[in-house]
Short mmCIF file of C-alpha atoms and ligand atoms in Angstrom, two decimals:
data_model
loop_
_atom_site.label_atom_id
_atom_site.label_comp_id
_atom_site.label_asym_id
_atom_site.label_seq_id
_atom_site.Cartn_x
_atom_site.Cartn_y
_atom_site.Cartn_z
CA UNK R 430 14.81 -18.24 31.26
CA UNK R 431 12.53 -17.12 28.47
CA UNK R 432 11.46 -19.48 25.70
CA UNK R 433 12.43 -18.33 22.20
CA UNK R 434 9.38 -17.21 20.25
CA UNK R 435 10.12 -18.04 16.63
CA UNK R 436 7.13 -15.99 15.49
CA UNK R 437 8.01 -12.87 17.51
CA UNK R 438 11.72 -13.06 18.43
CA UNK R 439 12.07 -9.43 19.56
CA UNK R 440 8.78 -9.23 21.45
CA UNK R 441 7.20 -6.73 19.08
CA UNK R 442 3.86 -7.56 20.65
CA UNK R 443 5.12 -6.48 24.07
CA UNK R 444 6.08 -3.04 22.77
CA UNK R 445 2.63 -2.19 21.41
CA UNK R 446 0.26 0.01 23.36
CA UNK R 447 -3.09 -1.42 24.45
CA UNK R 448 -4.83 0.57 21.69
CA UNK R 449 -2.43 -0.74 19.07
CA UNK R 450 -2.94 -4.32 20.21
CA UNK R 451 -6.70 -3.87 20.09
CA UNK R 452 -6.56 -2.46 16.55
CA UNK R 453 -4.21 -5.27 15.50
CA UNK R 454 -6.57 -7.90 16.91
CA UNK R 455 -9.58 -6.34 15.17
CA UNK R 456 -7.69 -6.20 11.86
CA UNK R 457 -6.55 -9.79 12.27
CA UNK R 458 -10.05 -11.10 12.94
CA UNK R 459 -11.54 -9.12 10.07
CA UNK R 460 -8.83 -10.20 7.64
CA UNK R 461 -9.01 -13.88 8.55
CA UNK R 462 -12.77 -14.17 8.98
CA UNK R 463 -14.03 -11.90 6.20
CA UNK R 464 -11.27 -11.46 3.60
CA UNK R 465 -9.60 -14.86 3.53
CA UNK R 466 -12.77 -16.80 2.56
CA UNK R 467 -13.30 -14.71 -0.58
CA UNK R 468 -9.79 -14.00 -1.79
CA UNK R 469 -9.14 -17.11 -3.89
CA UNK R 470 -12.23 -16.49 -6.05
CA UNK R 471 -11.62 -12.74 -6.20
CA UNK R 472 -8.09 -13.28 -7.47
CA UNK R 473 -9.16 -15.96 -9.93
CA UNK R 474 -12.07 -13.93 -11.32
CA UNK R 475 -10.24 -10.59 -11.14
CA UNK R 476 -12.92 -8.84 -9.12
CA UNK R 477 -12.88 -6.48 -6.17
CA UNK R 478 -15.95 -6.58 -3.94
CA UNK R 479 -17.09 -2.96 -3.38
CA UNK R 480 -18.55 -4.03 -0.02
CA UNK R 481 -15.02 -4.44 1.31
CA UNK R 482 -14.66 -0.66 1.44
CA UNK R 483 -17.81 -0.30 3.51
CA UNK R 484 -16.70 -3.12 5.81
CA UNK R 485 -13.27 -1.57 6.31
CA UNK R 486 -14.98 1.75 6.96
CA UNK R 487 -17.18 0.17 9.62
CA UNK R 488 -14.09 -1.38 11.21
CA UNK R 489 -12.37 2.03 11.35
CA UNK R 490 -9.52 1.00 9.04
CA UNK R 491 -9.89 3.86 6.52
CA UNK R 492 -7.96 7.00 7.41
CA UNK R 493 -7.33 5.49 10.84
CA UNK R 494 -4.53 7.97 11.58
CA UNK R 495 -6.69 11.04 10.99
CA UNK R 496 -8.34 12.88 13.89
CA UNK R 497 -11.80 11.73 14.97
CA UNK R 498 -13.53 14.91 13.78
CA UNK R 499 -12.79 13.80 10.20
CA UNK R 500 -13.91 10.23 10.76
CA UNK R 501 -10.47 8.90 11.70
CA UNK R 502 -9.46 7.03 14.84
CA UNK R 503 -6.46 9.17 15.82
CA UNK R 504 -4.41 5.98 15.56
CA UNK R 505 -0.61 5.89 15.65
CA UNK R 506 1.60 5.16 12.67
CA UNK R 507 2.36 1.80 14.25
CA UNK R 508 -1.37 0.99 14.46
CA UNK R 509 -1.76 1.89 10.80
CA UNK R 510 1.16 -0.41 10.00
CA UNK R 511 -0.42 -3.23 12.00
CA UNK R 512 -3.63 -2.92 9.96
CA UNK R 513 -1.60 -3.10 6.74
CA UNK R 514 0.25 -6.15 8.05
CA UNK R 515 -2.92 -8.09 8.86
CA UNK R 516 -4.72 -7.19 5.63
CA UNK R 517 -1.75 -7.89 3.38
CA UNK R 518 -1.29 -11.26 5.09
CA UNK R 519 -4.44 -12.12 3.12
CA UNK R 520 -3.77 -10.22 -0.10
CA UNK R 521 -1.68 -7.25 -1.23
CA UNK R 522 -4.62 -6.06 -3.34
CA UNK R 523 -6.82 -5.67 -0.26
CA UNK R 524 -4.08 -3.71 1.48
CA UNK R 525 -3.84 -1.54 -1.65
CA UNK R 526 -7.52 -0.68 -1.31
CA UNK R 527 -6.97 0.34 2.32
CA UNK R 528 -3.76 2.28 1.76
CA UNK R 529 -4.85 4.14 -1.36
CA UNK R 530 -7.98 5.32 0.42
CA UNK R 531 -6.15 6.22 3.66
CA UNK R 532 -2.78 7.56 2.55
CA UNK R 533 -3.24 8.63 -1.04
CA UNK R 534 -6.81 9.95 -1.16
CA UNK R 535 -7.79 10.98 2.39
CA UNK R 536 -4.38 12.16 3.57
CA UNK R 537 -3.90 14.84 0.85
CA UNK R 538 -7.37 16.24 1.58
CA UNK R 539 -6.51 16.30 5.27
CA UNK R 540 -2.99 17.69 4.89
CA UNK R 541 -3.47 20.08 1.96
CA UNK R 542 -7.23 20.63 1.74
CA UNK R 543 -9.36 23.47 3.07
CA UNK R 544 -11.51 22.91 6.15
CA UNK R 545 -14.55 22.86 3.87
CA UNK R 546 -12.98 20.12 1.71
CA UNK R 547 -12.07 18.09 4.79
CA UNK R 548 -15.59 18.21 6.20
CA UNK R 549 -17.17 17.54 2.83
CA UNK R 550 -15.19 14.45 1.90
CA UNK R 551 -13.30 12.86 4.81
CA UNK R 552 -16.06 11.50 7.06
CA UNK R 553 -17.78 9.79 4.10
CA UNK R 554 -14.47 8.43 2.86
CA UNK R 555 -13.66 7.11 6.35
CA UNK R 556 -16.99 5.29 6.31
CA UNK R 557 -16.21 3.74 2.93
CA UNK R 558 -19.20 5.53 1.38
CA UNK R 559 -16.97 7.42 -1.04
CA UNK R 560 -14.00 5.73 -2.69
CA UNK R 561 -11.00 7.83 -3.64
CA UNK R 562 -8.11 7.11 -5.98
CA UNK R 563 -4.75 8.76 -6.62
CA UNK R 564 -3.69 9.82 -10.09
CA UNK R 565 0.01 10.55 -10.31
CA UNK R 566 1.43 8.00 -12.77
CA UNK R 567 1.12 8.52 -16.51
CA UNK R 568 1.80 5.99 -19.25
CA UNK R 569 5.05 7.68 -20.24
CA UNK R 570 6.37 8.67 -16.85
CA UNK R 571 6.09 5.97 -14.14
CA UNK R 572 9.28 6.45 -12.15
CA UNK R 573 9.60 10.03 -13.32
CA UNK R 574 6.40 11.81 -12.29
CA UNK R 575 7.97 15.24 -12.83
CA UNK R 576 7.61 14.58 -16.57
CA UNK R 577 3.80 14.46 -16.34
CA UNK R 578 1.86 15.90 -19.27
CA UNK R 579 -1.53 16.36 -17.61
CA UNK R 580 -2.25 20.07 -17.54
CA UNK R 581 -4.59 22.44 -15.77
CA UNK R 582 -5.45 25.84 -17.20
CA UNK R 583 -7.07 28.60 -15.16
CA UNK R 584 -10.53 29.55 -16.37
CA UNK R 585 -13.31 31.58 -14.79
CA UNK R 586 -14.47 29.91 -11.57
CA UNK R 587 -11.97 27.08 -11.75
CA UNK R 588 -9.68 25.07 -14.01
CA UNK R 589 -9.79 22.97 -17.18
CA UNK R 590 -7.90 19.69 -16.95
CA UNK R 591 -6.61 17.70 -19.93
CA UNK R 592 -4.50 14.56 -19.96
CA UNK R 593 -4.63 11.10 -18.54
CA UNK R 594 -3.34 8.80 -15.84
CA UNK R 595 -2.42 5.12 -16.06
CA UNK R 596 -2.08 2.26 -13.56
CA UNK R 597 -4.50 3.78 -11.07
CA UNK R 598 -5.74 1.56 -8.22
CA UNK R 599 -9.55 1.69 -7.87
CA UNK R 600 -10.03 4.37 -10.56
CA UNK R 601 -12.87 2.40 -12.15
CA UNK R 602 -14.91 2.36 -8.93
CA UNK R 603 -13.79 5.68 -7.48
CA UNK R 604 -16.20 8.45 -6.59
CA UNK R 605 -13.37 10.96 -6.65
CA UNK R 606 -9.79 11.13 -7.84
CA UNK R 607 -6.92 13.15 -6.46
CA UNK R 608 -5.37 14.21 -9.76
CA UNK R 609 -1.93 15.79 -9.92
CA UNK R 610 -1.55 18.14 -12.89
CA UNK R 611 0.68 20.99 -13.98
CA UNK R 612 -0.74 24.48 -13.64
CA UNK R 613 1.68 26.95 -15.21
CA UNK R 614 4.34 24.25 -14.90
CA UNK R 615 3.77 23.80 -11.16
CA UNK R 616 2.26 20.49 -9.97
CA UNK R 617 -1.03 20.99 -8.11
CA UNK R 618 -3.59 18.59 -6.65
CA UNK R 619 -7.25 18.60 -7.77
CA UNK R 620 -10.24 16.74 -6.36
CA UNK R 621 -11.97 15.46 -9.49
CA UNK R 622 -15.44 14.09 -8.84
CA UNK R 623 -17.04 11.19 -10.70
CA UNK R 624 -19.82 13.25 -12.29
CA UNK R 625 -17.56 15.96 -13.74
CA UNK R 626 -18.00 16.08 -17.53
CA UNK R 627 -15.04 14.66 -19.43
CA UNK R 628 -13.81 12.48 -16.55
CA UNK R 629 -13.62 8.84 -17.64
CA UNK R 630 -12.12 5.69 -16.17
CA UNK R 631 -11.44 2.22 -17.53
CA UNK R 632 -10.20 -1.07 -16.16
CA UNK R 633 -6.86 -2.62 -17.11
CA UNK R 634 -7.53 -6.31 -17.73
CA UNK R 635 -5.46 -9.46 -17.76
CA UNK R 636 -3.06 -8.60 -14.92
CA UNK R 637 -1.14 -11.58 -13.55
CA UNK R 638 -0.57 -9.80 -10.24
CA UNK R 639 -2.83 -7.99 -7.79
CA UNK R 640 -5.88 -9.46 -9.48
CA UNK R 641 -8.12 -8.91 -6.43
CA UNK R 642 -7.56 -5.18 -6.85
CA UNK R 643 -9.01 -3.14 -9.71
CA UNK R 644 -6.41 -1.14 -11.60
CA UNK R 645 -7.42 1.30 -14.29
CA UNK R 646 -6.80 4.52 -16.11
CA UNK R 647 -8.19 8.02 -15.91
CA UNK R 648 -9.13 10.16 -18.89
CA UNK R 649 -9.38 13.93 -18.51
CA UNK R 650 -10.95 15.59 -21.50
CA UNK R 651 -11.54 19.29 -20.88
CA UNK R 652 -12.76 18.55 -17.36
CA UNK R 653 -13.96 21.65 -15.52
CA UNK R 654 -12.84 21.54 -11.87
CA UNK R 655 -14.27 24.32 -9.70
CA UNK R 656 -11.94 26.53 -7.67
CA UNK R 657 -13.28 24.86 -4.50
CA UNK R 658 -11.75 21.53 -5.61
CA UNK R 659 -8.15 22.71 -5.91
CA UNK R 660 -6.05 21.57 -2.93
CA UNK R 661 -4.86 24.94 -1.68
CA UNK R 662 -2.14 23.79 0.71
CA UNK R 663 0.66 22.48 -1.49
CA UNK R 664 2.60 23.13 -4.69
CA UNK R 665 5.13 20.93 -6.47
CA UNK R 666 6.08 17.28 -6.14
CA UNK R 667 6.16 17.62 -2.37
CA UNK R 668 2.35 17.19 -2.54
CA UNK R 669 2.17 13.69 -4.04
CA UNK R 670 5.43 12.62 -2.38
CA UNK R 671 4.08 13.50 1.08
CA UNK R 672 1.21 11.09 0.45
CA UNK R 673 3.63 8.47 -0.85
CA UNK R 674 5.66 8.77 2.35
CA UNK R 675 2.64 7.51 4.31
CA UNK R 676 1.70 4.81 1.83
CA UNK R 677 5.26 3.51 1.38
CA UNK R 678 5.63 3.30 5.15
CA UNK R 679 2.44 1.19 5.37
CA UNK R 680 3.66 -1.04 2.55
CA UNK R 681 6.82 -1.77 4.56
CA UNK R 682 4.55 -3.39 7.17
CA UNK R 683 2.15 -4.90 4.66
CA UNK R 684 4.76 -6.68 2.57
CA UNK R 685 6.16 -8.26 5.72
CA UNK R 686 2.61 -9.36 6.62
CA UNK R 687 2.45 -11.27 3.34
CA UNK R 688 5.91 -12.73 4.00
CA UNK R 689 4.88 -13.72 7.52
CA UNK R 690 1.85 -15.56 6.14
CA UNK R 691 4.18 -17.44 3.76
CA UNK R 692 6.55 -18.39 6.58
CA UNK R 693 3.75 -19.74 8.77
CA UNK R 694 2.20 -21.66 5.88
CA UNK R 695 5.56 -23.15 4.93
CA UNK R 696 6.40 -24.14 8.50
CA UNK R 697 3.10 -26.00 8.74
CA UNK R 698 3.54 -27.58 5.34
CA UNK R 699 7.05 -28.94 5.86
CA UNK R 700 6.06 -30.38 9.24
CA UNK R 701 3.35 -32.45 7.54
CA UNK R 702 5.15 -33.34 4.34
CA UNK R 703 6.77 -36.78 4.65
CA UNK R 704 9.55 -37.58 2.18
CA UNK R 705 12.22 -40.27 2.38
CA UNK R 706 10.56 -41.46 5.57
CA UNK R 707 10.89 -38.20 7.50
CA UNK R 708 9.12 -34.86 7.63
CA UNK R 709 10.70 -32.20 5.40
CA UNK R 710 11.06 -30.02 8.49
CA UNK R 711 13.80 -32.35 9.74
CA UNK R 712 16.12 -31.46 6.83
CA UNK R 713 19.00 -29.02 7.18
CA UNK R 714 18.34 -27.25 3.88
CA UNK R 715 14.73 -26.67 4.85
CA UNK R 716 15.64 -25.40 8.31
CA UNK R 717 18.20 -23.00 6.88
CA UNK R 718 15.58 -21.55 4.56
CA UNK R 719 13.12 -21.13 7.45
CA UNK R 720 15.86 -19.48 9.53
CA UNK R 721 16.62 -17.01 6.71
CA UNK R 722 12.95 -16.20 6.19
CA UNK R 723 12.20 -15.63 9.84
CA UNK R 724 15.32 -13.47 10.26
CA UNK R 725 14.37 -11.20 7.37
CA UNK R 726 10.81 -10.95 8.64
CA UNK R 727 11.79 -10.15 12.22
CA UNK R 728 14.31 -7.50 11.08
CA UNK R 729 11.81 -6.11 8.55
CA UNK R 730 9.23 -5.60 11.29
CA UNK R 731 11.85 -4.06 13.60
CA UNK R 732 12.69 -1.47 10.94
CA UNK R 733 9.04 -0.76 10.21
CA UNK R 734 8.30 -0.41 13.92
CA UNK R 735 11.23 1.96 14.51
CA UNK R 736 10.11 4.04 11.53
CA UNK R 737 6.54 4.19 12.83
CA UNK R 738 7.65 5.47 16.24
CA UNK R 739 9.82 8.06 14.48
CA UNK R 740 6.96 9.21 12.27
CA UNK R 741 4.74 9.59 15.33
CA UNK R 742 7.18 12.21 16.62
CA UNK R 743 6.66 14.15 13.37
CA UNK R 744 10.13 13.34 12.10
CA UNK R 745 10.60 13.91 8.35
CA UNK R 746 12.48 10.82 7.16
CA UNK R 747 11.72 10.08 3.49
CA UNK R 748 15.01 8.24 2.90
CA UNK R 749 14.40 5.97 5.89
CA UNK R 750 10.96 5.25 4.42
CA UNK R 751 12.62 4.38 1.09
CA UNK R 752 14.99 2.03 2.92
CA UNK R 753 12.20 0.11 4.61
CA UNK R 754 9.85 0.08 1.59
CA UNK R 755 12.66 -1.24 -0.59
CA UNK R 756 14.07 -3.74 1.89
CA UNK R 757 10.76 -5.18 3.01
CA UNK R 758 9.25 -5.50 -0.48
CA UNK R 759 12.36 -7.09 -1.93
CA UNK R 760 12.72 -9.48 1.00
CA UNK R 761 9.02 -10.35 1.04
CA UNK R 762 9.10 -11.17 -2.67
CA UNK R 763 12.12 -13.45 -2.19
CA UNK R 764 10.43 -15.13 0.80
CA UNK R 765 7.19 -15.74 -1.10
CA UNK R 766 9.08 -17.28 -4.01
CA UNK R 767 11.05 -19.51 -1.62
CA UNK R 768 7.83 -20.50 0.16
CA UNK R 769 6.30 -21.48 -3.18
CA UNK R 770 9.33 -23.63 -3.95
CA UNK R 771 9.21 -25.35 -0.57
CA UNK R 772 5.56 -26.29 -1.14
CA UNK R 773 6.58 -28.15 -4.28
CA UNK R 774 3.87 -28.56 -6.90
CA UNK R 775 1.17 -27.90 -4.33
CA UNK R 776 2.61 -24.42 -4.05
CA UNK R 777 1.22 -23.41 -7.41
CA UNK R 778 -2.40 -23.99 -6.36
CA UNK R 779 -4.68 -21.15 -5.38
CA UNK R 780 -5.85 -22.75 -2.16
CA UNK R 781 -2.39 -22.67 -0.55
CA UNK R 782 -2.03 -18.93 -1.24
CA UNK R 783 1.78 -18.69 -1.44
CA UNK R 784 2.03 -18.33 -5.20
CA UNK R 785 -0.65 -15.64 -5.16
CA UNK R 786 1.44 -13.73 -2.61
CA UNK R 787 4.54 -14.10 -4.79
CA UNK R 788 2.64 -12.85 -7.85
CA UNK R 789 1.21 -9.91 -5.91
CA UNK R 790 4.54 -8.93 -4.42
CA UNK R 791 5.93 -8.44 -7.92
CA UNK R 792 3.67 -5.39 -8.12
CA UNK R 793 4.33 -4.28 -4.56
CA UNK R 794 8.05 -4.28 -5.32
CA UNK R 795 7.38 -1.98 -8.30
CA UNK R 796 4.64 0.44 -7.33
CA UNK R 797 5.12 3.34 -4.93
CA UNK R 798 8.68 3.64 -6.22
CA UNK R 799 10.36 0.65 -7.85
CA UNK R 800 13.00 -1.28 -5.89
CA UNK R 801 15.89 0.28 -7.82
CA UNK R 802 14.40 3.77 -7.66
CA UNK R 803 14.51 3.56 -3.86
CA UNK R 804 18.14 2.40 -4.14
CA UNK R 805 18.84 5.58 -6.10
CA UNK R 806 17.06 7.71 -3.48
CA UNK R 807 19.33 6.14 -0.84
CA UNK R 808 22.36 6.43 -3.11
CA UNK R 809 21.71 10.13 -3.58
CA UNK R 810 21.45 10.63 0.18
CA UNK R 811 24.67 8.71 0.80
CA UNK R 812 26.81 10.28 -1.93
CA UNK R 813 25.16 13.61 -2.66
CA UNK R 814 25.07 12.61 -6.35
CA UNK R 815 21.77 12.13 -8.20
CA UNK R 816 21.99 9.04 -10.44
CA UNK R 817 18.37 9.02 -11.71
P1 TGC W 2365 13.22 15.52 -6.47
O1 TGC W 2365 14.06 16.62 -7.09
O2 TGC W 2365 13.89 14.49 -5.69
O3 TGC W 2365 12.10 16.22 -5.57
C1 TGC W 2365 11.18 17.15 -6.11
C2 TGC W 2365 10.51 17.88 -4.97
O4 TGC W 2365 9.79 16.98 -4.15
C3 TGC W 2365 10.31 16.98 -2.80
N1 TGC W 2365 10.37 15.60 -2.33
C4 TGC W 2365 9.68 15.13 -1.30
N2 TGC W 2365 8.82 15.73 -0.46
C5 TGC W 2365 8.25 14.97 0.49
N3 TGC W 2365 8.53 13.65 0.62
C6 TGC W 2365 9.37 13.01 -0.21
N4 TGC W 2365 9.58 11.70 -0.10
C7 TGC W 2365 10.00 13.76 -1.22
N5 TGC W 2365 10.87 13.46 -2.22
C8 TGC W 2365 11.09 14.58 -2.88
C9 TGC W 2365 11.70 17.56 -2.93
O5 TGC W 2365 12.09 18.15 -1.71
C10 TGC W 2365 11.49 18.56 -4.02
O6 TGC W 2365 10.84 19.69 -3.46
P2 TGC W 2365 11.15 21.17 -4.01
O7 TGC W 2365 10.31 22.03 -3.14
O8 TGC W 2365 12.62 21.35 -3.86
O9 TGC W 2365 10.73 21.14 -5.46
O10 TGC W 2365 12.37 14.91 -7.64
P3 TGC W 2365 12.79 14.06 -8.88
O11 TGC W 2365 11.95 14.49 -10.02
O12 TGC W 2365 14.28 14.06 -9.05
O13 TGC W 2365 12.26 12.63 -8.43
C11 TGC W 2365 13.06 11.67 -8.08
C12 TGC W 2365 12.38 10.32 -7.73
C13 TGC W 2365 12.78 9.27 -8.73
C14 TGC W 2365 12.87 9.95 -6.37
C15 TGC W 2365 10.85 10.40 -7.64
O14 TGC W 2365 10.32 10.91 -8.77
C16 TGC W 2365 10.20 9.08 -7.29
O15 TGC W 2365 10.03 8.76 -6.11
N6 TGC W 2365 9.72 8.28 -8.28
C17 TGC W 2365 8.89 7.13 -8.04
C18 TGC W 2365 7.46 7.43 -8.42
C19 TGC W 2365 6.47 6.80 -7.50
O16 TGC W 2365 6.74 6.39 -6.40
N7 TGC W 2365 5.23 6.74 -7.96
C20 TGC W 2365 4.18 6.22 -7.16
C21 TGC W 2365 2.86 6.41 -7.81
S1 TGC W 2365 1.49 6.06 -6.73
C22 TGC W 2365 1.43 4.42 -6.59
O17 TGC W 2365 2.25 3.67 -7.04
C23 TGC W 2365 0.30 3.92 -5.82
S2 TGC W 2365 0.15 2.22 -5.77
C24 TGC W 2365 -0.86 2.20 -4.47
C25 TGC W 2365 -1.41 0.92 -4.08
O18 TGC W 2365 -2.21 0.33 -4.85
O19 TGC W 2365 -1.15 0.51 -2.91
P1 FAD W 2366 9.31 2.42 -15.14
O1 FAD W 2366 9.42 3.72 -14.50
O2 FAD W 2366 9.26 2.38 -16.63
O3 FAD W 2366 10.52 1.50 -14.63
C1 FAD W 2366 10.94 0.32 -15.31
C2 FAD W 2366 12.22 -0.19 -14.66
O4 FAD W 2366 13.24 0.80 -14.80
C3 FAD W 2366 12.10 -0.47 -13.16
O5 FAD W 2366 12.84 -1.63 -12.85
C4 FAD W 2366 12.80 0.73 -12.52
O6 FAD W 2366 13.41 0.39 -11.29
C5 FAD W 2366 13.86 1.05 -13.55
N1 FAD W 2366 14.29 2.45 -13.53
C6 FAD W 2366 13.51 3.56 -13.58
N2 FAD W 2366 14.28 4.66 -13.54
C7 FAD W 2366 15.57 4.24 -13.48
C8 FAD W 2366 16.82 4.91 -13.44
N3 FAD W 2366 16.90 6.24 -13.44
N4 FAD W 2366 17.94 4.14 -13.38
C9 FAD W 2366 17.88 2.80 -13.39
N5 FAD W 2366 16.72 2.11 -13.42
C10 FAD W 2366 15.58 2.84 -13.48
N6 FAD W 2366 0.31 4.93 -9.77
C11 FAD W 2366 -0.50 5.91 -9.30
O7 FAD W 2366 -0.25 7.09 -9.51
N7 FAD W 2366 -1.62 5.59 -8.58
C12 FAD W 2366 -1.98 4.31 -8.31
O8 FAD W 2366 -2.99 4.07 -7.63
C13 FAD W 2366 -1.15 3.25 -8.83
N8 FAD W 2366 -1.51 1.96 -8.64
C14 FAD W 2366 -0.80 0.97 -9.27
C15 FAD W 2366 -1.27 -0.35 -9.24
C16 FAD W 2366 -0.60 -1.34 -9.93
C17 FAD W 2366 -1.15 -2.73 -9.94
C18 FAD W 2366 0.61 -1.04 -10.62
C19 FAD W 2366 1.37 -2.10 -11.36
C20 FAD W 2366 1.08 0.25 -10.64
C21 FAD W 2366 0.38 1.28 -9.99
N9 FAD W 2366 0.81 2.62 -10.06
C22 FAD W 2366 0.02 3.62 -9.56
C23 FAD W 2366 1.97 2.98 -10.88
C24 FAD W 2366 3.31 2.68 -10.23
O9 FAD W 2366 3.62 3.63 -9.27
C25 FAD W 2366 4.37 2.59 -11.33
O10 FAD W 2366 4.18 1.37 -11.99
C26 FAD W 2366 5.77 2.69 -10.78
O11 FAD W 2366 6.02 3.98 -10.27
C27 FAD W 2366 6.85 2.35 -11.84
O12 FAD W 2366 6.61 3.00 -13.04
P2 FAD W 2366 6.58 2.17 -14.40
O13 FAD W 2366 5.68 1.03 -14.21
O14 FAD W 2366 6.28 3.12 -15.50
O15 FAD W 2366 8.05 1.61 -14.57
#
């Protein structure tokens, strides 16, 4: 008979390829050895260490799914998910840095860019030499990006962009921004480079969530973007949404990575914590909570894994991505809050990490499509009625 593995009940590990296991192990060592020691201070001081991008580049974690000729590793969707899981086990903000670069900045250049654009930007982005950001959201249109006001006008040799973006991960340190703007009422993607006149960025301060990630805005004041920097391969919301498909899929793994960290930390804590003469782990209420957490985590990973294998076949499954992004973020947030509670007062300290995860997951549950917005995407698919 087989022994039950509480930390891998469905033998996820046994279904990975050798390459995936190797990538997972590399991501795990990097996350635990290099990210964990600096995260408490980074979150407290609200700083993001630029060197992390170079380190992740060296490790091959940026644009890992892209072909090698563009600096990628030709990794599977599951491998990409495993990287997100290990990095988000440390901090959602660090996973944000990885996923924005990979899925929201590199992927659109790969999928919709010209060969010249790919060769010019992707290898340096994969190395972490150039940081990209993704400008879709505007102050007045979060869940409703179709309402964007940022406009592009055709001029000789290129385009003039006017408008602004808000809540943009890494904008303040980005070397380039993928900006989505309306050109004759059709949404198009533009590669806006740091030194273009009229392009400005600022940092949003005083966040109580995702503090180890820099979030900012983008100002576009008559910015001239040359013809060569228009993404030629896509028109309409399909452009940004195709990038979001990749990023939301990765978040489904990442959020469960944070939840998994919380489960392991809580299991250790309740085993040590003596109350009323016995360890907390011997109590029925505590065991029930651990059983619920581990069930949601195991099922969350199963769904993410199934989705990854499907995406590797080239299947187009945006609603299934919505299901797993929504489920895993919502469940991870509930697990992190429960883990904080089970740590008692100690749970509010930085050094035990669980409250930081809970605070971060508030954002993760909102960005890339808020929890209820994904419910409406599923509701539309189930009923045929749009309730947005
Ligand atoms: P809708 O009518 O549904 O669709 C408009 C067009 O887009 C196409 N489309 C998709 N294509 C590819 N993949 C998908 N998932 C797609 N979803 C829709 C669709 O086929 C259609 O194409 P066409 O050719 O017919 O025009 O659009 P809608 O305006 O009704 O939108 C509905 C809604 C609410 C689902 C959508 O706007 C939405 O998802 N809102 C949420 C916004 C969001 O997720 N923003 C994310 C910003 S980026 C971010 O948060 C990064 S955080 C990163 C980090 O730090 O990790
Ligand atoms: P709103 O759209 O105002 O939603 C508020 C509430 O209303 C939510 O609960 C939502 O579920 C609900 N709601 C919305 N529509 C409906 C409806 N029709 N029916 C019922 N309920 C509804 N964006 C980028 O483009 N690039 C980035 O890099 C990026 N990074 C981010 C980093 C951080 C830290 C944060 C917080 C956000 C980031 N975002 C980014 C923006 C993010 O995608 C938006 O915050 C998100 O899409 C939600 O938009 P909103 O905040 O304006 O909320």
